[in-house]
Amino acid sequence: MALKNTNPTKTRAWQKLTSHFSDIKEIHLKEFFKNNANRISDFSFSFDNFTVDYSKNRINQETLELLIELANEVDLKEAIEKYFSGDIINTTENRAVLHTALRDNSSKEILVEKVNVKPEIKATLNQIAEFSEKVIYGKWKGFTGKSITNVVNIGIGGSDLGPNMIVEALQFYKNHLNLHFVSNVDGDHISEIIKKLHPETTLFVIVSKTFTTQETITNATTLKEWFLKSATKKDIAKHFVAVSSNIKEVVEFGISNKNIFPMWNWVGGRFSLWSAVGLSISLSVGFQNFKALLDGASEMDAHFKNTEFEQNIPVISSLISIWYNNFFGCETEAILPYSHYLKKLPEYLQQTSMESNGKSVDRNGKKIDYQTGAIIWGDVGTNMQHAFMQLLHQGTKLIPAEFIGFKESLSDLTAHHKKLMANFCAQTEALAFGKTAEEVHLDLKFNNQSKELSTLLPFKVFGGNKPSTTILIKKLTPNSLGKLIALYEHKVFVQGVVWNIFSFDQFGVELGKELVSKHLNKK
Ligand code: F6P
C-alpha cells in the first residue's frame, strides 16, 4: 500500500505552527536559556552512546509539540511501518524500499512480492565475508600467484559515495589493503589511480546496480584494457568482481558468474552501502567491522521504529529541519563533523538528502507551493572555522548547523582532542549567544583599544541567535558510524513523508544523461 497523500500546509498543525512562528520568531536563544535553567536537559535526547542536544535551536516545548502534531496528522507512524515492512512506497518506480532489511538481525520474515528476502540477504553477507577473508588473508591469488594489495572500487553516486565515505571514516580500523575509488568519467581521475597500481596485485570491484551507468562502464572498460596489456582474458576472473542487479550485462562485460555479488531493486543506490555495494568496506576493515556497522544501523532502526516521537532522535532532527526550512525560510543546512575521519560525510549526505528530497511535485503529481529539500553542505572542524564560519557568525543568512563530535578520540594525542572539542563547544556557543556591543566595549577597553572604540565596535558585535544541534557520540567505531548514517537516512525519510513527496526516485538526474548521447554524436 502506498503512502498517504496529505498536503502538509493544509493540516491544522501547520496553521498552528504558522501562528506559533510569528509568536516566537524574534525570541533570542539567550532569552530561551534565561527563562529555563533546565533547557539543555529538557532538549537533549540520548540513545545508547549518542546524545543529541537541540537546546540551541529556536524552539520551545510548544514548537516540538506542534511539529509532532504535524507528524501525526500526516500519519508518520503508519508511513514508518510501511517503510520497514516492504510496502511499495517507492510508487513511481513500483518498488519497496528495504535498505533496513539489509541490517535486520531479527528472525522475522520480510516479504517482497510474497517472497522472504532474508535468506538471500544472509547468503550475500556470507559471500562478502568469505570473499573478504580470502583477499585480506592473501588466499585469493592474482594471475601470477601473488596476493592482492590494491583494491579499486569503480562506481559513481551511491555506488561510490557510501563505500568511499565509510572506508575513509574507518581508516583507523583498516588492514594492509590499499583502497582506491574511481568515479568520475574525467580521464584524469582514473589516470592518477592507474599510476598507483600493478595488474598482478590489483582487484577491481565494479559496482553498478544497473551496470549501464556511462561513467562506471567507461572506467571499468579502460581498466580492463589496461589489465589485458599484461594478462589474458582468462585472468579476468582473478581480478574483476562485480556488484550488480544486471547479471546479463556483467557477464557480457566478461566477469565470471561466480564473481558476481547481487543487488536488488528494493535497495536504492544512495542507501546501498549496507548491501554488497559495501564490499570495499569489508575488504578494507574486515567483515567483522562491516557487520558491526550494519548492527549499529540496525540499532538506530529499532530506536526510530519503536520510540515515541517525543524522544525519537531521527524524528525530532527531521522536524526541526522542517521548522527552519518551511517557517524560517532557511535554504541550506550545514553538516559540521569534528572528526577528520568524517571529511567525506557532508558530500555523502548531499546525495542521501538532495537526491531524495530535491522534488517539486507532490505524491498527487501536483506542483508544490511550499519548500522541500534543503541544500546540504559542510566540512570538518576546525578547518572550516578558518574558511566559511565567518558567514554563519556574521553573515545575513540563517544557516542551521549540525555539529557532530566524539567524546573520545581514536588517536592517543589527547591534547589535540581536548582542543578540538573546546572548539566544538566554542562554536555552538558563539553562534547561539554572540557578543553584545557592551561586551565588545569592555573587551576593547581591557585591551587598551579605547581609541578604536567608535570605529571597530559595530564590526566586532556578534548578533548570535544562530541555531545549531550537537550530536555527541562516545567514540567513532563501526557501530556508532552505522547508527549515525541510519539516523540521517531516517531524517530524510521523515522529511519526505511530511513534504508529501516521493523520496526514493531520482528522475531529475535523467535528462542530463539523455542529452549526453546527443552531445557525444556532435562532430
Ligand atoms: O545519479 C543517479 C544514480 O542513479 C544514483 O541514484 C545512483 O546511485 C548512481 O546513479 C549510480 O547508479 P548505478 O549503481 O546503477 O551505476
XYZ file of C-alpha atoms and ligand atoms in Angstrom:
539
model
C 0.000 0.000 0.000
C 1.294 3.411 -0.959
C 1.963 6.263 1.447
C -0.921 8.587 2.291
C -1.351 11.840 0.462
C -1.599 14.847 2.727
C -0.647 18.373 1.813
C 1.229 19.386 4.993
C 0.346 23.051 4.603
C -3.355 22.212 4.782
C -3.110 20.462 8.145
C -4.332 22.017 11.390
C -0.862 21.636 12.855
C 0.665 23.671 10.011
C -1.768 26.532 10.663
C -0.892 26.406 14.362
C 2.822 26.318 13.545
C 2.405 29.377 11.324
C 0.906 31.428 14.128
C 3.336 29.964 16.676
C 6.167 31.008 14.368
C 5.057 34.656 14.422
C 4.966 34.467 18.207
C 8.485 33.159 18.697
C 10.493 34.069 15.607
C 12.093 37.124 17.242
C 12.950 35.431 20.544
C 16.681 35.253 21.078
C 18.290 31.984 22.164
C 19.648 33.896 25.160
C 16.085 34.546 26.195
C 15.149 30.877 25.879
C 18.101 29.920 28.078
C 17.402 32.694 30.587
C 13.828 31.502 31.037
C 14.646 27.853 31.502
C 17.555 26.748 33.657
C 16.992 23.148 32.537
C 16.915 23.935 28.834
C 19.876 21.706 27.933
C 18.468 18.649 29.672
C 14.910 19.401 28.518
C 16.011 19.465 24.898
C 18.639 16.707 24.921
C 17.853 13.135 23.955
C 20.076 10.133 24.404
C 20.176 6.807 22.741
C 22.887 4.308 23.625
C 26.194 6.192 23.268
C 24.599 9.141 21.428
C 23.398 12.387 22.985
C 21.705 14.905 20.761
C 21.350 18.393 22.200
C 18.689 20.503 20.470
C 18.710 23.257 23.096
C 20.468 25.787 20.835
C 17.624 25.703 18.347
C 14.999 28.416 18.051
C 12.278 26.262 19.501
C 10.388 25.839 22.717
C 8.321 22.982 24.093
C 5.301 24.144 22.136
C 7.271 24.096 18.858
C 8.161 20.462 19.417
C 4.593 19.577 20.361
C 3.186 21.228 17.247
C 5.800 19.630 14.993
C 4.875 16.244 16.446
C 1.219 17.072 15.870
C 2.162 17.696 12.235
C 3.931 14.320 12.061
C 0.806 12.666 13.475
C -1.509 14.471 11.076
C 0.460 13.201 8.062
C 0.375 9.672 9.555
C 4.100 9.336 10.058
C 3.680 6.286 12.303
C 1.885 4.376 9.578
C 4.464 5.519 6.984
C 7.297 4.155 9.182
C 5.558 0.800 9.400
C 5.207 0.683 5.618
C 8.853 1.696 5.173
C 10.092 -1.191 7.314
C 7.683 -3.842 6.116
C 8.387 -3.752 2.389
C 5.318 -1.883 1.136
C 5.682 -0.375 -2.321
C 6.415 3.126 -1.018
C 8.678 3.945 -3.988
C 5.486 4.200 -6.022
C 6.880 5.897 -9.125
C 9.345 3.023 -9.607
C 6.896 0.440 -8.253
C 9.379 -0.778 -5.645
C 9.716 -1.414 -1.950
C 12.398 0.474 -0.009
C 14.227 -2.041 2.109
C 17.766 -0.954 2.905
C 16.744 -1.514 6.533
C 16.223 -5.229 5.775
C 19.911 -5.492 4.868
C 20.850 -4.918 8.516
C 17.865 -6.549 10.207
C 19.151 -9.147 12.680
C 15.764 -10.487 13.675
C 14.381 -13.798 12.535
C 11.296 -12.022 11.188
C 10.468 -12.598 7.534
C 10.452 -9.587 5.204
C 8.380 -10.154 2.103
C 8.879 -8.578 -1.305
C 6.249 -9.747 -3.773
C 5.381 -12.507 -1.295
C 8.983 -13.804 -1.179
C 11.018 -13.616 2.029
C 14.200 -11.697 1.180
C 16.051 -12.524 4.398
C 17.699 -15.763 3.119
C 19.264 -14.041 0.097
C 20.499 -11.177 2.282
C 22.123 -13.715 4.595
C 23.646 -15.652 1.699
C 25.124 -12.425 0.292
C 26.594 -11.483 3.670
C 28.235 -14.919 3.791
C 29.562 -14.390 0.270
C 31.005 -10.999 1.291
C 32.561 -12.480 4.456
C 34.147 -15.407 2.639
C 35.490 -13.336 -0.227
C 36.863 -10.568 2.029
C 38.605 -13.134 4.186
C 40.307 -14.743 1.197
C 41.539 -11.420 -0.156
C 42.630 -9.993 3.209
C 44.495 -13.145 4.267
C 46.225 -13.436 0.881
C 44.478 -16.629 -0.140
C 42.925 -15.039 -3.221
C 45.741 -15.050 -5.765
C 46.221 -12.900 -8.845
C 47.219 -14.255 -12.250
C 50.902 -14.625 -11.346
C 50.170 -16.234 -7.986
C 50.687 -13.076 -5.927
C 48.248 -11.890 -3.276
C 46.134 -8.771 -3.683
C 47.496 -5.500 -2.309
C 45.282 -2.890 -4.017
C 41.528 -2.749 -4.468
C 39.820 -0.361 -6.884
C 36.123 0.390 -6.390
C 34.657 1.520 -9.710
C 31.244 3.162 -9.325
C 29.537 6.538 -9.061
C 26.815 8.165 -6.941
C 25.510 5.638 -4.437
C 27.909 3.036 -5.795
C 30.842 5.214 -4.769
C 29.948 7.830 -2.153
C 28.812 5.415 0.573
C 31.692 2.928 0.449
C 34.184 5.745 -0.159
C 32.959 7.776 2.831
C 32.903 4.743 5.165
C 36.338 3.477 4.100
C 37.752 6.922 4.875
C 35.774 7.220 8.116
C 37.015 3.819 9.326
C 40.641 4.281 8.300
C 41.660 3.732 11.903
C 40.328 0.153 11.648
C 41.773 -0.684 8.238
C 44.082 -3.520 7.247
C 47.017 -3.579 4.799
C 44.920 -3.360 1.605
C 45.088 -0.060 -0.283
C 41.657 1.089 -1.381
C 41.071 3.372 -4.369
C 37.831 4.821 -5.691
C 37.297 5.716 -9.346
C 34.069 7.517 -10.121
C 34.479 10.444 -12.467
C 34.437 9.915 -16.249
C 37.172 12.554 -16.344
C 40.202 10.570 -17.551
C 42.426 12.468 -15.140
C 40.794 10.668 -12.213
C 41.496 7.162 -13.485
C 44.947 8.074 -14.882
C 46.156 9.176 -11.490
C 44.883 5.981 -9.874
C 46.405 3.703 -12.531
C 49.818 5.183 -11.664
C 49.490 3.548 -8.218
C 48.518 0.068 -9.468
C 50.180 -3.089 -10.649
C 47.990 -5.528 -12.646
C 49.320 -8.620 -10.831
C 48.192 -7.449 -7.400
C 45.089 -5.358 -8.064
C 41.476 -6.355 -7.561
C 38.776 -4.388 -9.391
C 35.332 -4.177 -7.824
C 32.838 -2.830 -10.361
C 29.791 -1.531 -8.529
C 26.752 -0.594 -10.552
C 23.196 -1.550 -9.763
C 22.163 -1.047 -13.394
C 25.541 -1.823 -14.990
C 24.669 0.740 -17.641
C 25.971 3.897 -15.962
C 28.188 5.588 -18.525
C 30.917 6.740 -16.143
C 31.278 3.345 -14.476
C 31.274 1.279 -17.657
C 33.774 3.655 -19.304
C 36.133 3.444 -16.322
C 35.707 -0.330 -15.979
C 36.437 -0.845 -19.680
C 39.546 1.344 -19.520
C 40.806 -0.619 -16.516
C 40.053 -3.947 -18.209
C 42.006 -2.831 -21.304
C 44.874 -1.665 -19.104
C 44.841 -5.010 -17.283
C 44.769 -7.019 -20.544
C 48.003 -5.370 -21.665
C 49.705 -7.545 -19.039
C 47.344 -10.501 -18.694
C 44.990 -12.691 -20.710
C 41.183 -12.844 -20.807
C 41.092 -15.929 -18.600
C 42.903 -13.958 -15.878
C 39.974 -11.537 -15.614
C 38.226 -13.952 -13.219
C 41.078 -13.493 -10.713
C 40.963 -9.701 -10.789
C 37.462 -8.464 -11.603
C 34.339 -8.837 -9.494
C 31.040 -7.007 -9.833
C 28.174 -5.894 -7.614
C 25.048 -5.509 -9.712
C 21.455 -6.482 -10.320
C 22.070 -6.710 -14.074
C 23.674 -10.148 -14.387
C 23.358 -10.248 -18.185
C 25.437 -7.071 -18.694
C 28.020 -8.138 -16.105
C 28.557 -11.477 -17.847
C 28.777 -9.728 -21.221
C 31.476 -7.492 -19.749
C 33.483 -10.668 -19.191
C 33.046 -11.248 -15.471
C 32.607 -14.809 -14.288
C 29.234 -15.721 -12.788
C 30.849 -16.754 -9.520
C 32.373 -13.278 -9.133
C 29.016 -11.503 -9.079
C 27.566 -10.115 -5.852
C 23.832 -9.375 -6.061
C 21.994 -6.075 -5.746
C 18.238 -5.793 -5.548
C 15.792 -3.299 -6.966
C 14.359 -2.746 -3.459
C 17.626 -1.107 -2.401
C 18.122 2.437 -3.694
C 21.623 3.364 -4.864
C 22.084 6.073 -2.218
C 21.028 3.671 0.552
C 23.054 0.723 -0.692
C 26.282 0.730 1.313
C 24.737 -1.922 3.601
C 24.473 -4.364 0.688
C 27.286 -5.898 -1.363
C 27.884 -2.325 -2.563
C 29.785 -2.167 0.727
C 32.174 -4.921 -0.407
C 35.077 -2.442 -0.479
C 34.299 -1.563 3.154
C 34.501 -5.205 4.160
C 37.761 -5.576 2.220
C 39.225 -2.519 3.895
C 38.246 -3.149 7.525
C 37.290 -6.820 7.542
C 33.858 -8.413 7.643
C 33.515 -8.199 11.450
C 33.767 -4.415 11.277
C 31.401 -4.288 8.300
C 28.931 -6.339 10.323
C 29.376 -4.001 13.317
C 28.480 -1.087 11.015
C 25.307 -2.918 9.978
C 24.487 -3.734 13.600
C 24.828 -0.079 14.594
C 22.426 0.918 11.821
C 20.036 -1.811 12.900
C 20.056 -0.461 16.467
C 19.202 3.019 15.168
C 16.440 1.435 13.059
C 14.946 -0.085 16.204
C 15.162 3.244 18.031
C 13.457 5.023 15.107
C 10.768 2.393 14.699
C 9.899 1.857 18.351
C 10.477 5.138 20.182
C 7.648 7.616 20.680
C 8.145 10.735 18.580
C 8.808 12.894 21.662
C 12.083 11.016 22.276
C 12.817 9.844 18.738
C 16.108 11.319 17.502
C 15.635 10.975 13.701
C 12.051 12.260 14.000
C 12.999 15.300 16.105
C 16.021 16.100 13.884
C 13.831 15.922 10.827
C 11.017 18.045 12.268
C 13.413 20.753 13.445
C 14.933 20.835 9.989
C 11.412 21.291 8.541
C 10.835 24.110 11.035
C 13.819 26.038 9.634
C 13.147 25.121 6.024
C 9.440 25.904 5.906
C 8.932 28.525 8.585
C 12.226 30.425 8.919
C 12.790 30.052 5.159
C 16.327 28.677 5.550
C 17.698 27.441 2.244
C 20.648 25.433 3.487
C 21.805 23.211 6.330
C 25.423 22.771 7.365
C 26.879 19.432 8.477
C 29.979 20.028 10.570
C 31.771 16.937 11.840
C 34.590 17.496 14.337
C 36.473 14.441 13.161
C 38.819 14.460 10.242
C 37.763 10.876 9.537
C 34.314 12.231 8.612
C 35.650 14.563 5.920
C 33.505 12.925 3.249
C 30.302 12.822 5.329
C 28.802 16.122 4.058
C 29.340 15.053 0.453
C 27.765 11.661 1.142
C 24.765 13.287 2.841
C 24.291 15.595 -0.116
C 23.271 12.602 -2.185
C 21.228 10.972 0.602
C 19.250 14.123 1.162
C 19.313 16.164 -2.045
C 18.771 13.292 -4.488
C 15.916 12.082 -2.273
C 14.109 15.285 -1.386
C 15.018 17.636 -4.220
C 11.476 17.352 -5.581
C 8.815 19.899 -6.566
C 5.868 17.642 -7.333
C 3.814 16.039 -4.563
C 2.526 12.474 -4.292
C -0.525 13.500 -6.315
C 1.740 14.603 -9.162
C 0.839 18.247 -8.443
C 3.287 21.140 -8.406
C 4.198 22.046 -4.826
C 3.849 25.594 -3.470
C 5.999 25.089 -0.377
C 9.673 24.366 0.166
C 11.133 20.837 0.112
C 14.749 19.584 0.340
C 17.371 21.957 1.725
C 20.852 22.431 0.289
C 23.225 20.284 2.338
C 26.844 21.265 2.662
C 29.650 21.357 5.179
C 33.170 20.395 6.132
C 35.171 19.286 9.127
C 36.044 21.352 12.162
C 38.310 23.033 12.858
C 39.321 23.621 9.202
C 36.002 25.173 8.318
C 36.260 27.677 11.190
C 39.010 29.293 9.131
C 37.037 29.099 5.903
C 33.285 29.627 5.867
C 32.238 30.059 9.513
C 32.537 33.863 9.288
C 29.378 33.838 7.155
C 27.470 31.739 9.688
C 28.510 34.018 12.549
C 28.119 37.448 10.984
C 26.573 36.988 7.545
C 22.995 37.815 6.601
C 21.806 34.240 6.151
C 20.342 31.984 8.793
C 22.000 28.575 8.473
C 21.082 25.831 10.934
C 24.162 23.744 11.625
C 24.663 20.228 12.920
C 27.834 19.713 14.907
C 28.983 16.090 15.210
C 31.652 15.307 17.782
C 33.161 12.413 19.718
C 33.875 12.301 23.435
C 36.911 10.076 22.988
C 39.495 10.370 20.288
C 40.946 7.434 18.396
C 44.475 8.748 18.479
C 46.343 8.978 21.762
C 47.004 12.679 21.140
C 44.565 13.646 23.850
C 45.764 17.244 23.991
C 44.681 17.634 20.357
C 41.287 16.165 21.139
C 40.819 18.490 24.070
C 41.470 21.486 21.828
C 39.271 20.080 19.061
C 36.333 19.647 21.429
C 36.907 23.025 23.046
C 36.480 24.477 19.546
C 33.364 22.366 19.039
C 31.758 23.838 22.157
C 33.030 27.351 21.496
C 31.498 27.484 18.024
C 27.998 26.476 19.081
C 28.171 28.921 21.983
C 29.344 31.799 19.777
C 26.631 31.043 17.228
C 23.899 30.936 19.841
C 24.828 33.729 22.189
C 27.047 36.022 20.147
C 28.729 39.065 21.681
C 26.914 42.280 22.537
C 28.106 45.862 21.989
C 28.662 46.148 25.755
C 30.855 43.077 25.784
C 32.867 44.363 22.819
C 33.155 47.705 24.559
C 34.607 46.115 27.686
C 36.951 43.974 25.641
C 38.368 46.907 23.731
C 38.836 48.847 26.926
C 40.538 45.928 28.596
C 42.928 45.661 25.638
C 43.706 49.375 25.775
C 41.931 49.987 22.491
C 39.506 52.612 23.740
C 40.598 54.906 20.920
C 39.384 52.406 18.311
C 36.014 52.008 20.038
C 33.959 54.182 17.713
C 35.391 52.674 14.525
C 35.636 48.991 15.484
C 32.624 48.395 17.665
C 29.967 47.540 15.025
C 32.263 45.088 13.272
C 33.054 43.182 16.406
C 29.474 42.612 17.511
C 28.070 39.119 17.056
C 24.279 39.023 16.903
C 24.097 35.358 17.956
C 20.738 33.566 17.750
C 22.180 31.242 15.102
C 20.800 27.747 15.592
C 22.766 24.564 15.989
C 22.279 20.976 17.087
C 25.070 18.947 18.632
C 25.367 15.218 18.167
C 27.816 13.944 20.715
C 28.935 10.327 20.334
C 31.184 8.367 22.668
C 33.686 7.224 20.074
C 33.981 6.718 16.320
C 33.527 2.983 15.859
C 31.943 0.953 13.038
C 28.884 0.564 15.267
C 28.471 4.272 16.078
C 29.088 5.216 12.452
C 26.340 2.801 11.388
C 23.979 4.483 13.842
C 24.891 7.959 12.622
C 24.291 7.145 8.950
C 20.981 5.414 9.716
C 19.925 8.488 11.715
C 20.381 10.650 8.604
C 18.635 8.119 6.348
C 15.582 8.224 8.603
C 15.718 12.008 8.877
C 15.473 12.192 5.075
C 12.612 9.676 5.066
C 10.580 11.633 7.636
C 11.043 14.862 5.678
C 9.791 13.185 2.509
C 6.720 11.873 4.332
C 5.871 15.304 5.762
C 6.516 17.131 2.474
C 4.279 14.613 0.676
C 6.891 13.797 -1.953
C 8.411 10.587 -3.275
C 11.891 10.406 -1.753
C 13.093 7.243 -3.430
C 13.149 8.058 -7.130
C 15.587 10.422 -8.879
C 14.153 11.298 -12.268
C 15.861 14.667 -12.035
C 19.208 13.144 -12.976
C 17.899 11.506 -16.155
C 17.598 14.405 -18.595
C 21.283 15.260 -18.359
C 22.127 11.591 -19.012
C 19.846 11.509 -22.075
C 21.377 14.634 -23.563
C 24.897 13.224 -23.270
C 24.454 10.984 -26.319
C 23.271 13.955 -28.383
C 26.436 15.838 -27.484
C 28.633 12.778 -27.983
C 27.357 12.374 -31.531
C 28.132 16.004 -32.413
C 31.119 16.391 -34.669
O 22.850 9.627 -10.300
C 21.788 8.757 -10.485
C 22.065 7.393 -9.989
O 21.048 6.579 -10.453
C 22.185 7.305 -8.475
O 20.963 7.266 -7.824
C 22.987 6.054 -8.315
O 23.486 5.959 -7.029
C 24.029 6.263 -9.401
O 23.303 6.868 -10.451
C 24.764 5.029 -9.854
O 23.932 4.078 -10.433
P 24.406 2.606 -10.713
O 24.714 1.947 -9.425
O 23.261 1.945 -11.426
O 25.631 2.661 -11.600
